[in-house]
């Protein structure tokens, strides 16, 4: 790790101010992606602005027909939350399947979404649930937010404040873990909202999380695992690495999608 | 020696004495120790698998804040410091000695693997050392690399070591080739298989570390290091590297957090650090980062093998033929040469009466990290060959795999195999019977049908393993090329109040010696276990000893303690004779009490200890005061633990996931000192073996020689949920070659497990075409193939 300056934000406005005050400052949430990267000397921000004390970023609420989760909510808090469990139980299950207990007690939904790791779990849920990402400046739909590998619509100085999930009629996420990292080798989130079906895939696509139009169409007609029979992903769009080549991932997209639907 | 049933003696599941300190964070590992004025080391490592070093410029590094010194290979060469070396000479078939190549402590002109040591940077803080290391500018001329074992010996491949043409270190063989060929010629059936024994990275929880210190007042060195054998490290640093004579060099291996073989060896980091400590005049600490452990700890396994079994019309094995290529990496590590030769081929007879065996092994250089002993060292590789061959042969000849094994088991002992070993004791059928019963082999077809109904494939796999532990008779290993003897030492010091210190040359890095060795003393001297302290891991405290590896601490190390206790008892009886005023020969010692038929007076062990030290009841002419004895134990044979492990898997053909549903382990470890610790050893061994079978694989890119699996993001370690609850039972025959009857248990699980898992997976799939690690992707792909138990090729 290179030397850096540690700054602590006391409020959202303070965080924005501190972030703007240094050209190479970065936000620090749970630190479970950022700090390992810094330890490996792959990232070298000059300053870190710690969001740990920013009250506006905490909390889980039901607001109208939406579940709203503050950016600094840890995966463990989301997994254990009675509000999450009662409104979108599959989301609590997803949060409870991220990493291990250490990771779940440090890592946050805001950090995960901002990072947009192509193997992370949350982005699939946000896409499938048609979630809205609120920042200190605006609101962004998930479809417009995730822009490929580790890339998002966030601009410099923009801070995610909360994520708002319209409560669906059905939702489930099926994850096939990478045998080494236990991130998603393939993860498929399926959601049914008034009439429409949405399917989002993480871990597999060579341009990050994506929606699967053919599956959405099939599930729109009939919400059943069988409706997805014969539909996989196109291997040419898939990641290929030592843990799974494109053909295997393409196949797993189909299997995990059917399992997700079966779990709803 | 049988169990007395005493609460703390041999056979009692005594809670580990050392766990209080480990669990409460009071363990004292090398990195916990800090020396006054300590500096920190960082190593500049090669980013290339193979390159010439054109120029090293240290100016910028030396100008970095806190940087004290930068040393390169040339600085070390200028001081005439010896090179790292391999301590076991292997002779090729043609009589030529192995081509050992060179292994400079820091690279000289050339780097040979990613992570190779280029320069040592010493600075005031760890971060400053890393910063300065980054500022060392090295101009490389990259060379083509050879990282593929399959093709490394082909003509025209890049040469790793100039001394070893075609990257061949040796071409060794063992056994009677003509007899094997004759047997194959008349065989009714020949089974032939191709196996990969995948390369593993040891991953002890505690990374390697060292603190090197020079005391100019005493003109002596101290090295704290994460070692399984501190005396051997001292011997190497003294006799071969030339740091200092042994009496001027103290090596301390304090608490060590796991070794699995990887901490046997003398590495570049501690060697460079101890040399540099005198140069900078301050203590130097180095603690590996996990990334460094991945790159530069000695790796394990990495074989490619073709194996054949000749079987007659009655299902009896006639002969075995094995050809193995063993990847040894870019340099020969301390014991690298012995692992795929003398620790491998002599185990190829397994538990079976095989009339003729012939094995050829090529040791091969590649541009990868050195490969050396890793839990089991050679024996897991041998068991994988034998147990896959036997399984496939049974399937191909239409035999039940359990019965095929039973039919070929060795029945009487001693048994001379065609590959050096004389097995002394065992009852293989007894282990098998118990295993079949505990595993409910009879109920298998019902369970298979139940899985089938869920769309899953169930399979069962056996592994009837043998290992040779307790290494080893010194004369025997000497005749096979070992550079050292493999005895062990002990000293038993009785204090005047009757408490006891055991000084052992064995070293505990997770095995629980502080408990098990104390159990032996408690039982033999009839004193509470709390009255016994076990001292190890410091060359200034403990007499020369050989250390811990190859499951030798029980069979060899404890036997040395046993012999020292014998001498203590002889002396104590003499003291008792004087105190009880009876003839020495009439003194009995039992359960801590000295008595004699000649008197109704008795004395306890502490009372005799006190008498030995106050020396009031005898004169100096009659008896020496004090009570302290030492012993060296050189075993007369290896020990031969054996057992049968049964693995039952359920495969999801849709995803390729393998779930281990049941595991049964029936082991013959001879005398069990502490069943709780032994079960823990089996659990850990099985976990590592399952890791090898399903998950772990050190993957080098074949063309660039980059280590792709250089972190836990890509190197898959087994997690608790990958393992079932393991059913363990013992079926013991005592070992005849040591008085305790101990065989050893530390590696059994890692030896047995891979074949059990792969035999179960292939049973489930209905064909043999799957290699380790059987990852979900590999199993999914294999599940697409049609089941056909035809020839395995
Ligand atoms: C061992 C391990 C296993 C893991 N396994 C999984 C897994 O199975 N599935 C999975 O999905 N993830 C996994 N993770 C990742 C984990 O969930 C991380 O915590 C998460 O990706 C990042 O969240 P964080 O709070 O730690 O963010 P940090 O590491 O603190 O930050 C990550 C990035 O997001 C930015 N950022 C943080 N908060 C905000 C904000 N509010 N607004 C804007 N930008 C922000 C930071 O500046 C930084 O660039 C694992 C991590 C580890 C270490």
mmCIF file of N, CA, C and O in Angstrom, chain A residues 171-250:
data_model
loop_
_atom_site.group_PDB
_atom_site.id
_atom_site.type_symbol
_atom_site.label_atom_id
_atom_site.label_comp_id
_atom_site.label_asym_id
_atom_site.label_seq_id
_atom_site.Cartn_x
_atom_site.Cartn_y
_atom_site.Cartn_z
ATOM 1 N N UNK A 171 -39.376 -12.696 -7.118
ATOM 2 C CA UNK A 171 -37.948 -12.428 -7.359
ATOM 3 C C UNK A 171 -37.117 -13.574 -6.785
ATOM 4 O O UNK A 171 -37.396 -14.081 -5.698
ATOM 5 N N UNK A 172 -36.119 -13.964 -7.519
ATOM 6 C CA UNK A 172 -35.124 -14.897 -6.965
ATOM 7 C C UNK A 172 -33.807 -14.707 -7.705
ATOM 8 O O UNK A 172 -33.767 -14.214 -8.841
ATOM 9 N N UNK A 173 -32.757 -15.103 -7.021
ATOM 10 C CA UNK A 173 -31.417 -15.021 -7.589
ATOM 11 C C UNK A 173 -30.755 -16.377 -7.394
ATOM 12 O O UNK A 173 -30.772 -16.923 -6.286
ATOM 13 N N UNK A 174 -30.237 -16.945 -8.479
ATOM 14 C CA UNK A 174 -29.522 -18.232 -8.377
ATOM 15 C C UNK A 174 -28.071 -18.002 -8.780
ATOM 16 O O UNK A 174 -27.791 -17.465 -9.854
ATOM 17 N N UNK A 175 -27.199 -18.391 -7.881
ATOM 18 C CA UNK A 175 -25.767 -18.106 -8.080
ATOM 19 C C UNK A 175 -24.980 -19.395 -8.193
ATOM 20 O O UNK A 175 -25.138 -20.291 -7.365
ATOM 21 N N UNK A 176 -24.158 -19.484 -9.206
ATOM 22 C CA UNK A 176 -23.191 -20.577 -9.267
ATOM 23 C C UNK A 176 -21.839 -19.974 -8.926
ATOM 24 O O UNK A 176 -21.281 -19.188 -9.683
ATOM 25 N N UNK A 177 -21.300 -20.301 -7.741
ATOM 26 C CA UNK A 177 -20.084 -19.612 -7.311
ATOM 27 C C UNK A 177 -18.837 -20.080 -8.052
ATOM 28 O O UNK A 177 -18.715 -21.252 -8.387
ATOM 29 N N UNK A 178 -17.961 -19.135 -8.295
ATOM 30 C CA UNK A 178 -16.629 -19.462 -8.787
ATOM 31 C C UNK A 178 -15.956 -20.316 -7.713
ATOM 32 O O UNK A 178 -15.969 -19.959 -6.541
ATOM 33 N N UNK A 179 -15.363 -21.470 -8.089
ATOM 34 C CA UNK A 179 -14.818 -22.361 -7.067
ATOM 35 C C UNK A 179 -13.713 -21.704 -6.223
ATOM 36 O O UNK A 179 -13.498 -22.105 -5.077
ATOM 37 N N UNK A 180 -13.012 -20.730 -6.774
ATOM 38 C CA UNK A 180 -11.927 -20.093 -6.019
ATOM 39 C C UNK A 180 -12.441 -18.868 -5.264
ATOM 40 O O UNK A 180 -12.435 -18.826 -4.040
ATOM 41 N N UNK A 181 -12.919 -17.863 -5.982
ATOM 42 C CA UNK A 181 -13.251 -16.587 -5.335
ATOM 43 C C UNK A 181 -14.611 -16.616 -4.656
ATOM 44 O O UNK A 181 -14.878 -15.832 -3.767
ATOM 45 N N UNK A 182 -15.465 -17.506 -5.091
ATOM 46 C CA UNK A 182 -16.853 -17.628 -4.613
ATOM 47 C C UNK A 182 -17.708 -16.416 -5.001
ATOM 48 O O UNK A 182 -18.812 -16.243 -4.516
ATOM 49 N N UNK A 183 -17.179 -15.537 -5.837
ATOM 50 C CA UNK A 183 -18.035 -14.575 -6.534
ATOM 51 C C UNK A 183 -18.894 -15.388 -7.508
ATOM 52 O O UNK A 183 -18.750 -16.598 -7.602
ATOM 53 N N UNK A 184 -19.737 -14.719 -8.255
ATOM 54 C CA UNK A 184 -20.578 -15.451 -9.206
ATOM 55 C C UNK A 184 -19.770 -15.843 -10.442
ATOM 56 O O UNK A 184 -19.199 -14.983 -11.104
ATOM 57 N N UNK A 185 -19.718 -17.148 -10.723
ATOM 58 C CA UNK A 185 -19.217 -17.597 -12.018
ATOM 59 C C UNK A 185 -20.332 -17.303 -13.028
ATOM 60 O O UNK A 185 -20.094 -16.832 -14.121
ATOM 61 N N UNK A 186 -21.532 -17.594 -12.575
ATOM 62 C CA UNK A 186 -22.760 -17.189 -13.262
ATOM 63 C C UNK A 186 -23.805 -16.929 -12.191
ATOM 64 O O UNK A 186 -23.991 -17.746 -11.291
ATOM 65 N N UNK A 187 -24.477 -15.777 -12.254
ATOM 66 C CA UNK A 187 -25.576 -15.511 -11.338
ATOM 67 C C UNK A 187 -26.735 -14.963 -12.148
ATOM 68 O O UNK A 187 -26.538 -14.093 -13.006
ATOM 69 N N UNK A 188 -27.906 -15.495 -11.925
ATOM 70 C CA UNK A 188 -29.066 -15.016 -12.684
ATOM 71 C C UNK A 188 -30.146 -14.550 -11.723
ATOM 72 O O UNK A 188 -30.541 -15.285 -10.810
ATOM 73 N N UNK A 189 -30.605 -13.313 -11.913
ATOM 74 C CA UNK A 189 -31.703 -12.769 -11.116
ATOM 75 C C UNK A 189 -32.936 -12.691 -12.001
ATOM 76 O O UNK A 189 -32.872 -12.223 -13.138
ATOM 77 N N UNK A 190 -34.063 -13.186 -11.484
ATOM 78 C CA UNK A 190 -35.315 -13.112 -12.246
ATOM 79 C C UNK A 190 -36.359 -12.378 -11.408
ATOM 80 O O UNK A 190 -36.439 -12.580 -10.197
ATOM 81 N N UNK A 191 -37.127 -11.493 -12.042
ATOM 82 C CA UNK A 191 -38.149 -10.745 -11.311
ATOM 83 C C UNK A 191 -39.403 -10.641 -12.161
ATOM 84 O O UNK A 191 -39.348 -10.534 -13.393
ATOM 85 N N UNK A 192 -40.510 -10.703 -11.460
ATOM 86 C CA UNK A 192 -41.788 -10.505 -12.135
ATOM 87 C C UNK A 192 -42.439 -9.289 -11.496
ATOM 88 O O UNK A 192 -42.629 -9.247 -10.277
ATOM 89 N N UNK A 193 -42.690 -8.303 -12.331
ATOM 90 C CA UNK A 193 -43.403 -7.128 -11.832
ATOM 91 C C UNK A 193 -44.739 -7.117 -12.560
ATOM 92 O O UNK A 193 -44.944 -7.966 -13.436
ATOM 93 N N UNK A 194 -45.607 -6.192 -12.228
ATOM 94 C CA UNK A 194 -46.932 -6.172 -12.857
ATOM 95 C C UNK A 194 -46.841 -6.497 -14.341
ATOM 96 O O UNK A 194 -46.588 -5.636 -15.188
ATOM 97 N N UNK A 195 -47.006 -7.741 -14.682
ATOM 98 C CA UNK A 195 -47.038 -8.125 -16.085
ATOM 99 C C UNK A 195 -45.696 -8.445 -16.701
ATOM 100 O O UNK A 195 -45.570 -9.407 -17.437
ATOM 101 N N UNK A 196 -44.657 -7.669 -16.394
ATOM 102 C CA UNK A 196 -43.390 -7.848 -17.091
ATOM 103 C C UNK A 196 -42.463 -8.798 -16.336
ATOM 104 O O UNK A 196 -42.544 -8.919 -15.127
ATOM 105 N N UNK A 197 -41.604 -9.435 -17.118
ATOM 106 C CA UNK A 197 -40.568 -10.272 -16.512
ATOM 107 C C UNK A 197 -39.223 -9.666 -16.841
ATOM 108 O O UNK A 197 -39.009 -9.177 -17.952
ATOM 109 N N UNK A 198 -38.314 -9.677 -15.874
ATOM 110 C CA UNK A 198 -36.963 -9.169 -16.132
ATOM 111 C C UNK A 198 -35.953 -10.213 -15.680
ATOM 112 O O UNK A 198 -36.105 -10.827 -14.629
ATOM 113 N N UNK A 199 -34.915 -10.398 -16.491
ATOM 114 C CA UNK A 199 -33.870 -11.377 -16.194
ATOM 115 C C UNK A 199 -32.523 -10.683 -16.365
ATOM 116 O O UNK A 199 -32.271 -10.066 -17.404
ATOM 117 N N UNK A 200 -31.686 -10.749 -15.354
ATOM 118 C CA UNK A 200 -30.357 -10.149 -15.473
ATOM 119 C C UNK A 200 -29.311 -11.170 -15.060
ATOM 120 O O UNK A 200 -29.511 -11.957 -14.140
ATOM 121 N N UNK A 201 -28.194 -11.116 -15.790
ATOM 122 C CA UNK A 201 -27.148 -12.127 -15.635
ATOM 123 C C UNK A 201 -25.842 -11.449 -15.226
ATOM 124 O O UNK A 201 -25.420 -10.474 -15.848
ATOM 125 N N UNK A 202 -25.209 -11.979 -14.184
ATOM 126 C CA UNK A 202 -23.899 -11.462 -13.786
ATOM 127 C C UNK A 202 -22.872 -12.587 -13.849
ATOM 128 O O UNK A 202 -23.227 -13.763 -13.952
ATOM 129 N N UNK A 203 -21.600 -12.222 -13.830
ATOM 130 C CA UNK A 203 -20.527 -13.211 -13.793
ATOM 131 C C UNK A 203 -20.148 -13.761 -15.157
ATOM 132 O O UNK A 203 -19.021 -14.192 -15.356
ATOM 133 N N UNK A 204 -21.076 -13.742 -16.077
ATOM 134 C CA UNK A 204 -20.887 -14.487 -17.316
ATOM 135 C C UNK A 204 -20.542 -13.606 -18.521
ATOM 136 O O UNK A 204 -19.723 -13.974 -19.357
ATOM 137 N N UNK A 205 -21.181 -12.460 -18.608
ATOM 138 C CA UNK A 205 -21.070 -11.649 -19.815
ATOM 139 C C UNK A 205 -19.710 -10.981 -19.943
ATOM 140 O O UNK A 205 -19.168 -10.480 -18.968
ATOM 141 N N UNK A 206 -19.188 -10.958 -21.160
ATOM 142 C CA UNK A 206 -17.868 -10.326 -21.286
ATOM 143 C C UNK A 206 -17.950 -8.803 -21.318
ATOM 144 O O UNK A 206 -16.937 -8.135 -21.413
ATOM 145 N N UNK A 207 -19.164 -8.291 -21.159
ATOM 146 C CA UNK A 207 -19.269 -6.846 -20.935
ATOM 147 C C UNK A 207 -20.007 -6.556 -19.635
ATOM 148 O O UNK A 207 -20.706 -5.556 -19.497
ATOM 149 N N UNK A 208 -19.884 -7.481 -18.692
ATOM 150 C CA UNK A 208 -20.499 -7.250 -17.383
ATOM 151 C C UNK A 208 -21.951 -7.679 -17.338
ATOM 152 O O UNK A 208 -22.438 -8.421 -18.208
ATOM 153 N N UNK A 209 -22.657 -7.163 -16.315
ATOM 154 C CA UNK A 209 -24.040 -7.573 -16.088
ATOM 155 C C UNK A 209 -24.902 -7.202 -17.301
ATOM 156 O O UNK A 209 -24.697 -6.161 -17.919
ATOM 157 N N UNK A 210 -25.852 -8.090 -17.666
ATOM 158 C CA UNK A 210 -26.708 -7.787 -18.824
ATOM 159 C C UNK A 210 -28.091 -8.391 -18.622
ATOM 160 O O UNK A 210 -28.265 -9.310 -17.828
ATOM 161 N N UNK A 211 -29.054 -7.842 -19.361
ATOM 162 C CA UNK A 211 -30.406 -8.409 -19.343
ATOM 163 C C UNK A 211 -30.561 -9.393 -20.493
ATOM 164 O O UNK A 211 -29.940 -9.238 -21.536
ATOM 165 N N UNK A 212 -31.391 -10.393 -20.275
ATOM 166 C CA UNK A 212 -31.526 -11.467 -21.261
ATOM 167 C C UNK A 212 -32.911 -11.373 -21.903
ATOM 168 O O UNK A 212 -33.910 -11.823 -21.338
ATOM 169 N N UNK A 213 -32.958 -10.776 -23.097
ATOM 170 C CA UNK A 213 -34.235 -10.463 -23.746
ATOM 171 C C UNK A 213 -35.073 -11.707 -24.033
ATOM 172 O O UNK A 213 -36.286 -11.731 -23.771
ATOM 173 N N UNK A 214 -34.432 -12.763 -24.552
ATOM 174 C CA UNK A 214 -35.191 -13.965 -24.927
ATOM 175 C C UNK A 214 -35.839 -14.591 -23.698
ATOM 176 O O UNK A 214 -36.987 -15.052 -23.744
ATOM 177 N N UNK A 215 -35.131 -14.595 -22.614
ATOM 178 C CA UNK A 215 -35.689 -15.167 -21.393
ATOM 179 C C UNK A 215 -36.827 -14.298 -20.859
ATOM 180 O O UNK A 215 -37.838 -14.812 -20.382
ATOM 181 N N UNK A 216 -36.634 -13.001 -20.949
ATOM 182 C CA UNK A 216 -37.696 -12.104 -20.486
ATOM 183 C C UNK A 216 -38.974 -12.323 -21.293
ATOM 184 O O UNK A 216 -40.077 -12.388 -20.746
ATOM 185 N N UNK A 217 -38.793 -12.481 -22.603
ATOM 186 C CA UNK A 217 -39.960 -12.694 -23.468
ATOM 187 C C UNK A 217 -40.665 -13.989 -23.092
ATOM 188 O O UNK A 217 -41.892 -14.041 -22.939
ATOM 189 N N UNK A 218 -39.858 -15.055 -22.900
ATOM 190 C CA UNK A 218 -40.442 -16.359 -22.577
ATOM 191 C C UNK A 218 -41.164 -16.306 -21.241
ATOM 192 O O UNK A 218 -42.279 -16.825 -21.096
ATOM 193 N N UNK A 219 -40.536 -15.668 -20.259
ATOM 194 C CA UNK A 219 -41.160 -15.615 -18.933
ATOM 195 C C UNK A 219 -42.361 -14.668 -18.920
ATOM 196 O O UNK A 219 -43.274 -14.826 -18.112
ATOM 197 N N UNK A 220 -42.335 -13.694 -19.826
ATOM 198 C CA UNK A 220 -43.467 -12.780 -19.941
ATOM 199 C C UNK A 220 -44.718 -13.538 -20.375
ATOM 200 O O UNK A 220 -45.829 -13.215 -19.957
ATOM 201 N N UNK A 221 -44.481 -14.574 -21.192
ATOM 202 C CA UNK A 221 -45.619 -15.381 -21.643
ATOM 203 C C UNK A 221 -46.038 -16.372 -20.572
ATOM 204 O O UNK A 221 -47.223 -16.552 -20.313
ATOM 205 N N UNK A 222 -45.090 -17.038 -20.004
ATOM 206 C CA UNK A 222 -45.404 -18.052 -18.979
ATOM 207 C C UNK A 222 -44.297 -18.069 -17.939
ATOM 208 O O UNK A 222 -43.135 -18.313 -18.269
ATOM 209 N N UNK A 223 -44.653 -17.790 -16.712
ATOM 210 C CA UNK A 223 -43.637 -17.739 -15.645
ATOM 211 C C UNK A 223 -43.399 -19.152 -15.100
ATOM 212 O O UNK A 223 -44.032 -19.599 -14.149
ATOM 213 N N UNK A 224 -42.520 -19.856 -15.772
ATOM 214 C CA UNK A 224 -42.183 -21.184 -15.263
ATOM 215 C C UNK A 224 -40.790 -21.548 -15.759
ATOM 216 O O UNK A 224 -40.336 -21.049 -16.802
ATOM 217 N N UNK A 225 -40.134 -22.425 -15.002
ATOM 218 C CA UNK A 225 -38.789 -22.852 -15.392
ATOM 219 C C UNK A 225 -38.835 -23.490 -16.772
ATOM 220 O O UNK A 225 -37.945 -23.287 -17.604
ATOM 221 N N UNK A 226 -39.900 -24.244 -17.018
ATOM 222 C CA UNK A 226 -40.006 -24.946 -18.300
ATOM 223 C C UNK A 226 -40.054 -23.975 -19.474
ATOM 224 O O UNK A 226 -39.583 -24.285 -20.576
ATOM 225 N N UNK A 227 -40.592 -22.785 -19.215
ATOM 226 C CA UNK A 227 -40.663 -21.802 -20.292
ATOM 227 C C UNK A 227 -39.270 -21.427 -20.800
ATOM 228 O O UNK A 227 -39.120 -20.921 -21.911
ATOM 229 N N UNK A 228 -38.270 -21.677 -19.976
ATOM 230 C CA UNK A 228 -36.907 -21.303 -20.365
ATOM 231 C C UNK A 228 -36.152 -22.452 -21.028
ATOM 232 O O UNK A 228 -35.006 -22.286 -21.437
ATOM 233 N N UNK A 229 -36.788 -23.601 -21.115
ATOM 234 C CA UNK A 229 -36.094 -24.752 -21.718
ATOM 235 C C UNK A 229 -35.554 -24.394 -23.089
ATOM 236 O O UNK A 229 -36.249 -23.783 -23.896
ATOM 237 N N UNK A 230 -34.338 -24.774 -23.321
ATOM 238 C CA UNK A 230 -33.735 -24.529 -24.630
ATOM 239 C C UNK A 230 -33.168 -23.136 -24.799
ATOM 240 O O UNK A 230 -32.517 -22.844 -25.787
ATOM 241 N N UNK A 231 -33.393 -22.247 -23.821
ATOM 242 C CA UNK A 231 -32.814 -20.903 -23.947
ATOM 243 C C UNK A 231 -31.559 -20.820 -23.076
ATOM 244 O O UNK A 231 -31.629 -21.040 -21.873
ATOM 245 N N UNK A 232 -30.452 -20.543 -23.679
ATOM 246 C CA UNK A 232 -29.227 -20.336 -22.899
ATOM 247 C C UNK A 232 -28.735 -18.931 -23.218
ATOM 248 O O UNK A 232 -29.533 -18.053 -23.524
ATOM 249 N N UNK A 233 -27.451 -18.733 -23.147
ATOM 250 C CA UNK A 233 -26.900 -17.448 -23.570
ATOM 251 C C UNK A 233 -26.034 -17.726 -24.785
ATOM 252 O O UNK A 233 -25.705 -18.883 -25.061
ATOM 253 N N UNK A 234 -25.664 -16.714 -25.478
ATOM 254 C CA UNK A 234 -24.809 -16.894 -26.645
ATOM 255 C C UNK A 234 -23.356 -16.952 -26.184
ATOM 256 O O UNK A 234 -22.854 -16.008 -25.571
ATOM 257 N N UNK A 235 -22.693 -18.073 -26.492
ATOM 258 C CA UNK A 235 -21.325 -18.267 -25.996
ATOM 259 C C UNK A 235 -20.387 -17.146 -26.446
ATOM 260 O O UNK A 235 -19.433 -16.822 -25.744
ATOM 261 N N UNK A 236 -20.695 -16.526 -27.573
ATOM 262 C CA UNK A 236 -19.740 -15.500 -28.023
ATOM 263 C C UNK A 236 -19.782 -14.242 -27.149
ATOM 264 O O UNK A 236 -18.866 -13.432 -27.180
ATOM 265 N N UNK A 237 -20.821 -14.111 -26.345
ATOM 266 C CA UNK A 237 -20.886 -12.967 -25.425
ATOM 267 C C UNK A 237 -20.333 -13.299 -24.033
ATOM 268 O O UNK A 237 -20.394 -12.470 -23.124
ATOM 269 N N UNK A 238 -19.853 -14.515 -23.880
ATOM 270 C CA UNK A 238 -19.496 -14.967 -22.535
ATOM 271 C C UNK A 238 -18.007 -14.812 -22.230
ATOM 272 O O UNK A 238 -17.159 -14.889 -23.118
ATOM 273 N N UNK A 239 -17.712 -14.657 -20.953
ATOM 274 C CA UNK A 239 -16.331 -14.657 -20.471
ATOM 275 C C UNK A 239 -15.790 -16.073 -20.565
ATOM 276 O O UNK A 239 -16.519 -17.039 -20.367
ATOM 277 N N UNK A 240 -14.489 -16.179 -20.830
ATOM 278 C CA UNK A 240 -13.812 -17.465 -20.827
ATOM 279 C C UNK A 240 -12.590 -17.340 -19.939
ATOM 280 O O UNK A 240 -11.754 -16.459 -20.158
ATOM 281 N N UNK A 241 -12.499 -18.155 -18.914
ATOM 282 C CA UNK A 241 -11.290 -18.139 -18.087
ATOM 283 C C UNK A 241 -11.030 -19.542 -17.567
ATOM 284 O O UNK A 241 -11.723 -20.485 -17.945
ATOM 285 N N UNK A 242 -10.032 -19.686 -16.683
ATOM 286 C CA UNK A 242 -9.667 -21.042 -16.257
ATOM 287 C C UNK A 242 -10.790 -21.721 -15.478
ATOM 288 O O UNK A 242 -10.827 -22.924 -15.368
ATOM 289 N N UNK A 243 -11.722 -20.949 -14.934
ATOM 290 C CA UNK A 243 -12.791 -21.553 -14.132
ATOM 291 C C UNK A 243 -13.988 -21.979 -14.971
ATOM 292 O O UNK A 243 -14.765 -22.826 -14.556
ATOM 293 N N UNK A 244 -14.139 -21.357 -16.107
ATOM 294 C CA UNK A 244 -15.275 -21.713 -16.933
ATOM 295 C C UNK A 244 -15.120 -21.084 -18.303
ATOM 296 O O UNK A 244 -14.930 -19.864 -18.403
ATOM 297 N N UNK A 245 -15.172 -21.900 -19.334
ATOM 298 C CA UNK A 245 -15.067 -21.301 -20.660
ATOM 299 C C UNK A 245 -16.445 -20.800 -21.102
ATOM 300 O O UNK A 245 -17.444 -20.961 -20.389
ATOM 301 N N UNK A 246 -16.475 -20.184 -22.271
ATOM 302 C CA UNK A 246 -17.703 -19.516 -22.712
ATOM 303 C C UNK A 246 -18.866 -20.500 -22.851
ATOM 304 O O UNK A 246 -19.998 -20.200 -22.464
ATOM 305 N N UNK A 247 -18.585 -21.690 -23.372
ATOM 306 C CA UNK A 247 -19.664 -22.660 -23.586
ATOM 307 C C UNK A 247 -20.269 -23.081 -22.246
ATOM 308 O O UNK A 247 -21.491 -23.223 -22.115
ATOM 309 N N UNK A 248 -19.413 -23.294 -21.276
ATOM 310 C CA UNK A 248 -19.895 -23.703 -19.952
ATOM 311 C C UNK A 248 -20.723 -22.594 -19.315
ATOM 312 O O UNK A 248 -21.813 -22.812 -18.790
ATOM 313 N N UNK A 249 -20.226 -21.383 -19.414
ATOM 314 C CA UNK A 249 -20.973 -20.264 -18.826
ATOM 315 C C UNK A 249 -22.319 -20.080 -19.533
ATOM 316 O O UNK A 249 -23.346 -19.869 -18.898
ATOM 317 N N UNK A 250 -22.289 -20.182 -20.860
ATOM 318 C CA UNK A 250 -23.538 -20.002 -21.610
ATOM 319 C C UNK A 250 -24.561 -21.043 -21.145
ATOM 320 O O UNK A 250 -25.737 -20.730 -20.940
#
